[in-house]
Coordinates of C-alpha atoms and ligand atoms in Angstrom, one line a residue:
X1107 CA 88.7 140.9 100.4
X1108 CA 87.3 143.3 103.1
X1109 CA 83.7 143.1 103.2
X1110 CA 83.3 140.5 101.4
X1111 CA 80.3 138.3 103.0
X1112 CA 80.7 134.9 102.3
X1113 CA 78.3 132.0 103.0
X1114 CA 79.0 128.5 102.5
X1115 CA 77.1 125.4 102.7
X1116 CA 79.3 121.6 102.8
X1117 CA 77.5 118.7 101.8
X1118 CA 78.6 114.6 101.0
X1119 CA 81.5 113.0 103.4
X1120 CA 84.2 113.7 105.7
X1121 CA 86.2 114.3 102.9
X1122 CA 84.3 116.9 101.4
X1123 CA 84.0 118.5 104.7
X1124 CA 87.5 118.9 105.0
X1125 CA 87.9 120.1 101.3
X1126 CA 85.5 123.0 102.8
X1127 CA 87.3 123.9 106.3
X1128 CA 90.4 124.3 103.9
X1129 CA 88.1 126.9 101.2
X1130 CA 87.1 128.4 105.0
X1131 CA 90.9 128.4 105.7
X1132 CA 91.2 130.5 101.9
X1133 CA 89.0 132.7 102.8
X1134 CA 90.2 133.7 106.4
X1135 CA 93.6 134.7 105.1
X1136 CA 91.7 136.5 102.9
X1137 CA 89.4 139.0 105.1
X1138 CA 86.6 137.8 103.7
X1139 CA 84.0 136.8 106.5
X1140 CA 81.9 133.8 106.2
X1141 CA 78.4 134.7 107.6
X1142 CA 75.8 132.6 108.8
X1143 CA 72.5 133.3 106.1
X1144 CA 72.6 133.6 102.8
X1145 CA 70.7 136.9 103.0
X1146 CA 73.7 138.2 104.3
X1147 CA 76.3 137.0 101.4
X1148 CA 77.3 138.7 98.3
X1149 CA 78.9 135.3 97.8
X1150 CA 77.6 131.7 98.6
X1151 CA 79.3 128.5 98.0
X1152 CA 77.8 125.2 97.7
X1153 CA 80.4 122.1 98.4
X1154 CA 78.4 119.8 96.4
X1155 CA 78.7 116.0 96.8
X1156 CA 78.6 113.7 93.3
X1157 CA 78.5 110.6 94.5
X1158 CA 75.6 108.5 94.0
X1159 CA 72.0 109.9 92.6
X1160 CA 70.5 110.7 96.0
X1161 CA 73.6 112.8 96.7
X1162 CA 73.5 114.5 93.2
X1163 CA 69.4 115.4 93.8
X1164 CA 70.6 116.7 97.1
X1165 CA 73.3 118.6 96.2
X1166 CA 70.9 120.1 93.1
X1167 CA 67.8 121.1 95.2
X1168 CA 70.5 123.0 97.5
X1169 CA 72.0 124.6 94.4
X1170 CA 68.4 125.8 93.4
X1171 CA 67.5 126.9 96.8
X1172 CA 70.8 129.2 97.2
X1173 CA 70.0 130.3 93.7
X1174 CA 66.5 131.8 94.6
X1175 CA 68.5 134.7 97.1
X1176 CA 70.1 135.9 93.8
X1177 CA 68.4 139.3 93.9
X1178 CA 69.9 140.9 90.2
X1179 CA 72.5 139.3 90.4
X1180 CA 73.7 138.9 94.2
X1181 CA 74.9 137.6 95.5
X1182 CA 77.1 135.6 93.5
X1183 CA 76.9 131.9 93.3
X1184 CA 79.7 129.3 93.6
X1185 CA 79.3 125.8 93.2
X1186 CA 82.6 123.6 94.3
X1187 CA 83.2 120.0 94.9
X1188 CA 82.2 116.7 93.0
X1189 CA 79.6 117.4 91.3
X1190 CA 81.3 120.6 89.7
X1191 CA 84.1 118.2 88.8
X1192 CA 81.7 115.8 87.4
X1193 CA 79.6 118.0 85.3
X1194 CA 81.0 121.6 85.2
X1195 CA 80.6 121.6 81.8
X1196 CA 76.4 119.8 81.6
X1197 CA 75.5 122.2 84.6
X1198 CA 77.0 125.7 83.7
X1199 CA 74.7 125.3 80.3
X1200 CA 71.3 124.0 82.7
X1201 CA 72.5 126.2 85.5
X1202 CA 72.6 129.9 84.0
X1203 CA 71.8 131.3 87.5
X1204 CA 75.8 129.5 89.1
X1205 CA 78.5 132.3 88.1
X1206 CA 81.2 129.7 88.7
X1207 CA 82.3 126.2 88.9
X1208 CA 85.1 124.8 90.8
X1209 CA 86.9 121.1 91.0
X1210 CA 88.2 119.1 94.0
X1211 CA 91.6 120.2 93.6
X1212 CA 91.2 123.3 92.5
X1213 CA 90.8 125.3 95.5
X1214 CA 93.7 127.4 95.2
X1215 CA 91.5 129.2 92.7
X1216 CA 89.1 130.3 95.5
X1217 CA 90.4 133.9 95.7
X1218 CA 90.4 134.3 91.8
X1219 CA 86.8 132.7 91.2
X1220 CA 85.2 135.0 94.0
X1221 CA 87.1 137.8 92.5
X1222 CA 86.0 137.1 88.8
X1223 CA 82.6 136.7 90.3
X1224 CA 82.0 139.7 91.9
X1225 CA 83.4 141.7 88.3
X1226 CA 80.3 140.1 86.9
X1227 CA 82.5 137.6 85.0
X1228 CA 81.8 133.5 84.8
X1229 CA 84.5 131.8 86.0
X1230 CA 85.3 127.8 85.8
X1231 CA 88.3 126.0 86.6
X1232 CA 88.1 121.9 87.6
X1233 CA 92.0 121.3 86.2
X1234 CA 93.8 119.4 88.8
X1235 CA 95.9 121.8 90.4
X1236 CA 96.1 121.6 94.0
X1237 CA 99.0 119.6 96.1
X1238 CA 98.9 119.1 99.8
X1239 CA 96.6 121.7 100.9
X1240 CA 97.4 123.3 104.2
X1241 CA 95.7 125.4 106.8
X1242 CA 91.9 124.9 107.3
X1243 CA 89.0 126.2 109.7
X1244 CA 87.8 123.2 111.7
X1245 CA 83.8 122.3 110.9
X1246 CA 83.7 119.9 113.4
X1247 CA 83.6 120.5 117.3
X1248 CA 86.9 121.3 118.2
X1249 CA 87.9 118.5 120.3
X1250 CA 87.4 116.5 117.2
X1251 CA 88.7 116.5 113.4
X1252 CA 89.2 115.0 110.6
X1253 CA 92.4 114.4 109.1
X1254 CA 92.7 113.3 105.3
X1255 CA 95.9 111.2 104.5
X1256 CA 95.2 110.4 100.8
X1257 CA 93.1 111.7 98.1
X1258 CA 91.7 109.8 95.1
X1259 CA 91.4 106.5 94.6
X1260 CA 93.4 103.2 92.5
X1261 CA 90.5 100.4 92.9
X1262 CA 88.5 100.3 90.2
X1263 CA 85.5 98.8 91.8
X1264 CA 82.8 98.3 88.8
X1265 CA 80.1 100.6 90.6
X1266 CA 82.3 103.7 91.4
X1267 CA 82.7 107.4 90.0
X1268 CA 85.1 108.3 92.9
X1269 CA 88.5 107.9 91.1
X1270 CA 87.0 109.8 88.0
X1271 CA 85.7 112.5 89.9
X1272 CA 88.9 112.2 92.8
X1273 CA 91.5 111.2 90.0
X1274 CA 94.1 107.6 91.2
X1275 CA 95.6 107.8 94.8
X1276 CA 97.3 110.8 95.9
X1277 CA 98.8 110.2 99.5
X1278 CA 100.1 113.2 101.4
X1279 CA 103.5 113.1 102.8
X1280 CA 103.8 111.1 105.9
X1281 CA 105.8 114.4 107.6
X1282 CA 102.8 116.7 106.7
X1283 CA 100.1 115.0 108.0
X1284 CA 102.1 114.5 111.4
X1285 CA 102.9 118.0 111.1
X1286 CA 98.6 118.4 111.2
X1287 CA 97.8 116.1 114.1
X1288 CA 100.8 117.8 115.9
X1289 CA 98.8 121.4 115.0
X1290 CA 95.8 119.4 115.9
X1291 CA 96.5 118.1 119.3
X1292 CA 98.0 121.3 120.5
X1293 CA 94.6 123.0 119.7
X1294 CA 92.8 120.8 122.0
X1295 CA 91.7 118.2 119.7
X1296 CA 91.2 114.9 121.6
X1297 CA 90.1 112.6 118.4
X1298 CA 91.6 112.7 115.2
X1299 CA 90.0 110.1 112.7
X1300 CA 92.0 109.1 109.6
X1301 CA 90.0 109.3 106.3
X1302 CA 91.1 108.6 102.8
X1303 CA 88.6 106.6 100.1
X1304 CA 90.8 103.5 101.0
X1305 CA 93.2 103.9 103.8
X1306 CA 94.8 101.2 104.2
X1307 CA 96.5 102.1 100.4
X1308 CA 98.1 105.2 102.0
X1309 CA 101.6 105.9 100.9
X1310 CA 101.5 103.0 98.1
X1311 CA 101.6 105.9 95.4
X1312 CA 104.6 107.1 97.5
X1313 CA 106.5 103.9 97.2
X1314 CA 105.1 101.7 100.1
X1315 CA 102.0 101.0 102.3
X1316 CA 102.6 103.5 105.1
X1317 CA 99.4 103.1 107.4
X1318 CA 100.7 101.1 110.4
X1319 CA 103.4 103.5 110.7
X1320 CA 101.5 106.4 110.6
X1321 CA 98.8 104.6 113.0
X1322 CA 101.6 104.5 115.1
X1323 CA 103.2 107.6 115.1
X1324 CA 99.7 109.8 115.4
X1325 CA 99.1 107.7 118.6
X1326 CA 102.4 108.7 120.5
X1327 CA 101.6 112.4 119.1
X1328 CA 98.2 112.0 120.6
X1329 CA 99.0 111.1 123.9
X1330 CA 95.6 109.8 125.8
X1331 CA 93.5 111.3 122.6
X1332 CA 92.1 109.0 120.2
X1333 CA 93.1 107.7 116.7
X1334 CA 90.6 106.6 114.7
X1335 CA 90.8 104.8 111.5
X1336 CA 87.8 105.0 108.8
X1337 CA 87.4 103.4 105.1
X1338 CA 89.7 100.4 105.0
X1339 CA 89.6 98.1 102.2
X1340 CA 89.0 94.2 103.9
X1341 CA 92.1 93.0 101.7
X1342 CA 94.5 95.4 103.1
X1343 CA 94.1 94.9 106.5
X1344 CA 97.1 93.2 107.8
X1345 CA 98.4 91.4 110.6
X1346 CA 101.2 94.3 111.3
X1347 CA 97.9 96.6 111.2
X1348 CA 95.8 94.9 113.8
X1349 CA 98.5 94.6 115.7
X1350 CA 100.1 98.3 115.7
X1351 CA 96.0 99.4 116.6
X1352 CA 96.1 96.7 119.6
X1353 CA 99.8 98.2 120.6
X1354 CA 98.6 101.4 121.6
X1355 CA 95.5 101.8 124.5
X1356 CA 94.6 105.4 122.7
X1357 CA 93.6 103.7 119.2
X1358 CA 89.9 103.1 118.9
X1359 CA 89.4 99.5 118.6
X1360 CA 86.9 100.5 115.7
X1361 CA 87.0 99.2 112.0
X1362 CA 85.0 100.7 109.2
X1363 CA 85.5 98.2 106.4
X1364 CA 83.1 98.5 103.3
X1365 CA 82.1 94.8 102.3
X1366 CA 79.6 95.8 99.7
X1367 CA 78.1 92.2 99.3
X1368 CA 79.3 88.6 100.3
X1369 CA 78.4 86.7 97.1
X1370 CA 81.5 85.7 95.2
X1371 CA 79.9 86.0 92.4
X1372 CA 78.5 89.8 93.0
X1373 CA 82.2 90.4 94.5
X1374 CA 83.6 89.4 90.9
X1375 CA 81.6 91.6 89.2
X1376 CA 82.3 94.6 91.5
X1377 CA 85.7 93.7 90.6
X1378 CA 86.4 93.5 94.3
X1379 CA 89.4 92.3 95.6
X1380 CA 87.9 89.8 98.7
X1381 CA 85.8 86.7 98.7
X1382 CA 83.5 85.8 101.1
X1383 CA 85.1 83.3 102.8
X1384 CA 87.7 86.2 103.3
X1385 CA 85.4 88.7 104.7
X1386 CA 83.6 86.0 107.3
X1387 CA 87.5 85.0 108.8
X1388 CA 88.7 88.7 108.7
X1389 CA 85.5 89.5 110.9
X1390 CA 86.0 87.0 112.9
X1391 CA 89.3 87.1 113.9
X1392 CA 88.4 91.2 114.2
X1393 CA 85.6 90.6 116.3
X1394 CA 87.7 88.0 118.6
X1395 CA 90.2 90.7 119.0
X1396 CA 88.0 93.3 120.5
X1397 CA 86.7 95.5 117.2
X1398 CA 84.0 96.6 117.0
X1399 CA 83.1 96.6 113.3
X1400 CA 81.2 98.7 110.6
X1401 CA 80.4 98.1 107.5
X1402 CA 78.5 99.1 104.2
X1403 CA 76.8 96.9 101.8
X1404 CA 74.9 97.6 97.9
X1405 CA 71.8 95.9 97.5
X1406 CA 70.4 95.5 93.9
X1407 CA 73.9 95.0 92.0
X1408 CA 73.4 94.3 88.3
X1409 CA 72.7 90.6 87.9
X1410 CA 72.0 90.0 92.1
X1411 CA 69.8 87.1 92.5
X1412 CA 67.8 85.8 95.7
X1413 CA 70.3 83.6 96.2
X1414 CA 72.7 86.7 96.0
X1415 CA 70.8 88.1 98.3
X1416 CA 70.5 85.3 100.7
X1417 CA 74.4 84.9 100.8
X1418 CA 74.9 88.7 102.0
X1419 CA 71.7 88.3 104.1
X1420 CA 73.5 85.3 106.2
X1421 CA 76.3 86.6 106.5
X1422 CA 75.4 89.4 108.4
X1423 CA 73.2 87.0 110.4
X1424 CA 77.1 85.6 110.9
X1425 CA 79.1 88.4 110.9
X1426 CA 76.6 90.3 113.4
X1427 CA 78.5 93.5 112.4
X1428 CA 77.9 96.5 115.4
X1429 CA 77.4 99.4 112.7
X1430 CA 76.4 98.5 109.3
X1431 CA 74.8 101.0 106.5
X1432 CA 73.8 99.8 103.3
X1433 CA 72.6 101.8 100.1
X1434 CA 70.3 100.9 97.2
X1435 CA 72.8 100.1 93.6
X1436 CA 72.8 103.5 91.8
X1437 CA 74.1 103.3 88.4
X1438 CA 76.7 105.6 87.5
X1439 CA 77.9 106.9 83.8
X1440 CA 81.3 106.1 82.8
X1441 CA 81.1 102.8 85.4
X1442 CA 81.6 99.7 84.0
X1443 CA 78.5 98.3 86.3
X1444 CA 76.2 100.8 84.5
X1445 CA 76.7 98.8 81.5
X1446 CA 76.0 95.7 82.6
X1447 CA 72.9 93.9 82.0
X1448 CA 70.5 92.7 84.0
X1449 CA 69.6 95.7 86.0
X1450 CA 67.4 95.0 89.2
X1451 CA 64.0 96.9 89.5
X1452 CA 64.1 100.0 92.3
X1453 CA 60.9 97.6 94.0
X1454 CA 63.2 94.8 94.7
X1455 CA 66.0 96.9 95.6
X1456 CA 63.9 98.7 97.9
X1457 CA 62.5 95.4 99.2
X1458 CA 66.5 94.1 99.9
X1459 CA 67.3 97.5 101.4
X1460 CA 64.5 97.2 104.1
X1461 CA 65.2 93.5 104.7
X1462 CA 68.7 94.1 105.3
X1463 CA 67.7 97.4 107.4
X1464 CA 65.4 95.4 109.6
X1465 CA 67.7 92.0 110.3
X1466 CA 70.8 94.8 111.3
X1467 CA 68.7 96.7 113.9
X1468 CA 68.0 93.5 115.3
X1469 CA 71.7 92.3 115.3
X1470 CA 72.6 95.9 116.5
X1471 CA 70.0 96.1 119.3
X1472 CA 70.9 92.6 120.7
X1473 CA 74.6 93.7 121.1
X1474 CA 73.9 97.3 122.4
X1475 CA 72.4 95.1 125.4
X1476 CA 75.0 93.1 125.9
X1477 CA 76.8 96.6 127.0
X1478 CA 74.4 96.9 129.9
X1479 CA 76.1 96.4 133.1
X1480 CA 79.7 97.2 131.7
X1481 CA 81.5 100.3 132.4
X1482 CA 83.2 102.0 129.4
X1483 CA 85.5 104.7 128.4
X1484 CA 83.4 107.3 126.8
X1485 CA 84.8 110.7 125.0
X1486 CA 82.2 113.8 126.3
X1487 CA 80.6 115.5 123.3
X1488 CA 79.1 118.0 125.0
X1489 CA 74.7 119.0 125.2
X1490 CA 73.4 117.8 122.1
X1491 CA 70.2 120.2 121.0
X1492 CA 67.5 118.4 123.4
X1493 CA 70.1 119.7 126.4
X1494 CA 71.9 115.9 127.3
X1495 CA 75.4 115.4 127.5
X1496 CA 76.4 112.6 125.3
X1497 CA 79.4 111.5 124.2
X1498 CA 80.6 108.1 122.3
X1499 CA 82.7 105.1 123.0
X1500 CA 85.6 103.6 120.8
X1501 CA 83.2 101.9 119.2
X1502 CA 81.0 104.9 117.9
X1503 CA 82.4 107.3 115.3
X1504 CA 80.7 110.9 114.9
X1505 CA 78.1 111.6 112.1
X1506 CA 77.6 108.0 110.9
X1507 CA 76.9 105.9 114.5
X1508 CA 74.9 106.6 117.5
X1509 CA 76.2 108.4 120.8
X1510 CA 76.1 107.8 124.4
X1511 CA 73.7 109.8 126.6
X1512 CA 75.6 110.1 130.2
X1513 CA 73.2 110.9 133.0
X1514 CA 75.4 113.0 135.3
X1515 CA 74.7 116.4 137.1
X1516 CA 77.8 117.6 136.6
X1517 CA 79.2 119.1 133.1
X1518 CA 81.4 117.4 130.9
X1519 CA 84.0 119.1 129.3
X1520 CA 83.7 118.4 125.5
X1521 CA 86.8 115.9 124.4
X1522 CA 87.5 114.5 128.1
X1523 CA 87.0 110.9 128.5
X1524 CA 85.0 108.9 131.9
X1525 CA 83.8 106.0 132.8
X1526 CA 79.9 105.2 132.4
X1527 CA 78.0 102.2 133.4
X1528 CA 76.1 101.5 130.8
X1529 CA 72.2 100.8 131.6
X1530 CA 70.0 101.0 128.3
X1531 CA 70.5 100.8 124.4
X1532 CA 68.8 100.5 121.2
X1533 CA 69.6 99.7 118.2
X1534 CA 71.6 103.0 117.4
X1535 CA 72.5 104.6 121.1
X1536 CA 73.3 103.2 124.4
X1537 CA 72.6 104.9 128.2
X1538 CA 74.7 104.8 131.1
X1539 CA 75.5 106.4 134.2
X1540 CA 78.5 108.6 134.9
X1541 CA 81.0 106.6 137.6
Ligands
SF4_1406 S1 87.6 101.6 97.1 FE1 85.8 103.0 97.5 S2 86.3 104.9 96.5 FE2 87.7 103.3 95.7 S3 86.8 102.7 93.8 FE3 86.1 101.3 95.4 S4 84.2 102.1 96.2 FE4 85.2 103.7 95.0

């Protein structure tokens, strides 16, 4: 594919992301040569996210925007990812102006879409084709990445499109994503961060739960880099888990565990596999153990009372949870939740979204002070666009939690880890001095 001019544009989560450095990984065997405007493309891809409503306007608008550069026809436009799994069939009829849709696991079908494409011919394919992908071009700074261990997912929580649009749990073989961090940590990556929809379910689908070993093994590859671990479901994390993260110094003592709500009776109906009374103890004994703990939370659930709302409402007040994000119930076709009756008005979810909102940043402000004073281990970043150096402790993950800005005259090296004395935070980012 020699001059071929490809632009690409990734939207949704890690994930997705990933599903994109491995299209960018297509197209470099390929020749082709990804360019930075669309002006410059005779092909442009859009890694659409399908998520949730917000994330399907999102991915729309950027679909519409991309389509305005088509001058008679070019360049060509390709629309991957969730929402083409979703609704290839709905948006190539509204869509006239996309010449081809393509699934999540159908990447292997790059080459042949942007070839059908450029022939003038429509081209969609959203079977599910692909196996354990391999090779990718890294998105992310490069002392960083993103390493996916499973695909899909085998809850069935009542809210959720992901396993129709991701298909059940598909766990890569343990070997092959060694194989990766190996590759990874011998291109100078100093933080790897494990991502599936549900970790702690990886290698289930292969015969057994497999994540404390592999937690363990990516730490001994990784030397003094960092493992971190994103997505676990509360009920699968285990004693041998907690313990195999507290065995080795280089795994972030970091949990990302979505909660989604804390009444029983919301939990039931989410067809969640945790109570309350589950969540508070696992929290606490997390929190006594040195974690630092995020979580995310749906407000406006079918049926969710006040008193709903006051349960989840004091127990983050309990909890006091360092990172928490929490989204607004979108109903979903083909859920089980969309169904249900009793659907709360967007006011009142708007109303329980800022509520929660505003109790977290207080929860999360009070314990970014209680860092002042103490010196930490912070990974360098590198200049963010204002021109500081920040960087970000175990207890911050990239994208979705704040950073550390480290006053120092000297420059960091992106990826190397120092101490800072921390002297300031807010409710997202903390300050500190470089020792
Ligand atoms: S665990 Fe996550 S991805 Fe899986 S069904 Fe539940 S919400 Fe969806």
């Amino acid at each position: 594919m020699d001059n071929i001019y490809i632009y690409v544009v990734s939207l949704g989560c890690d994930k997705n992301r990933i599903d994109t450095e491995h299209m960018l990984g297509i197209l470099a065997g390929s020749n082709a040569a990804v360019v930075e405007s669309p002006e410059e493309a005779d092909v442009i891809i859009v890694n659409t996210c399908g998520f949730i409503d917000d994330a399907k306007r999102e991915s729309i608008d950027v679909i519409l925007e991309m389509a305005q550069y088509k001058q008679s026809g070019t360049p060509a436009l390709i629309v991957t990812g969730c929402l083409a799994q979703r609704y290839a069939k709905e948006l190539s009829e509204e869509l006239p102006e996309v010449d081809a849709f393509l699934g999540v696991s159908a990447y292997s079908k790059l080459l042949d879409a942007i070839r059908s494409v450029l022939d003038g011919k429509r081209y969609v394919c959203c079977d599910r084709l692909d196996g354990d992908m391999e090779g990718r071009v890294l998105t992310t700074p490069s002392h960083m990445a993103y390493v996916r261990i499973a695909d899909g997912c085998s809850n069935s929580c009542s809210y959720c499109a992901i396993p129709r649009i991701r298909g059940p749990l598909k766990s890569r073989p343990m070997p092959s994503v060694l194989q990766e961090i190996k590759d990874l940590r011998a291109g100078g990556v100093s933080e790897v961060i494990l991502v599936a929809q549900d970790t702690t379910r990886y290698g289930e689908d292969l015969g057994a739960r497999q994540l404390t070993r592999l937690i363990d093994e990516a730490a001994k590859i990784m030397g003094d880099g960092w493992v971190r671990v994103m997505y676990c479901y509360p009920e699968g994390i285990t004693e041998e888990l907690v313990d195999v993260m507290l065995k080795h110094d280089n795994v972030c003592r970091y949990l990302d565990i979505p909660m989604q709500h804390f009444s029983d009776a919301i939990l039931k109906r989410m067809n969640r596999r945790h109570t309350q009374k589950q969540s508070v103890a696992l929290a606490k004994s997390l929190h006594e153990k040195g974690f630092v703990l995020r979580t995310s939370l749906i407000v406006g659930f079918p049926g969710e009372t006040q008193e709903d709302f006051d349960i989840l409402l004091g127990s983050i007040k309990q909890i006091r949870f360092e990172r928490l994000g929490v989204f607004r119930y979108s109903p979903e076709e083909g859920t089980a939740a969309a169904k249900m009756k009793n659907q709360i008005d967007e006011d009142i979810k708007q109303a329980r979204y800022e509520k929660v909102m505003a109790v977290q940043a207080g929860i999360s402000h009070e314990l970014g002070r209680s860092l002042i004073g103490h010196t930490m281990r912070v990974m360098a970043d590198g200049r963010d666009e204002t021109g500081v150096i920040t960087g970000r402790t175990m207890g911050q993950a990239p994208s979705v939690d704040g950073v550390t800005v480290i006053s120092t005259k000297k420059d960091l090296t992106p990826g190397t880890f120092h101490d800072v004395l921390m002297t300031k935070a807010n409710e997202y980012d903390l300050w500190g001095e470089l020792q």
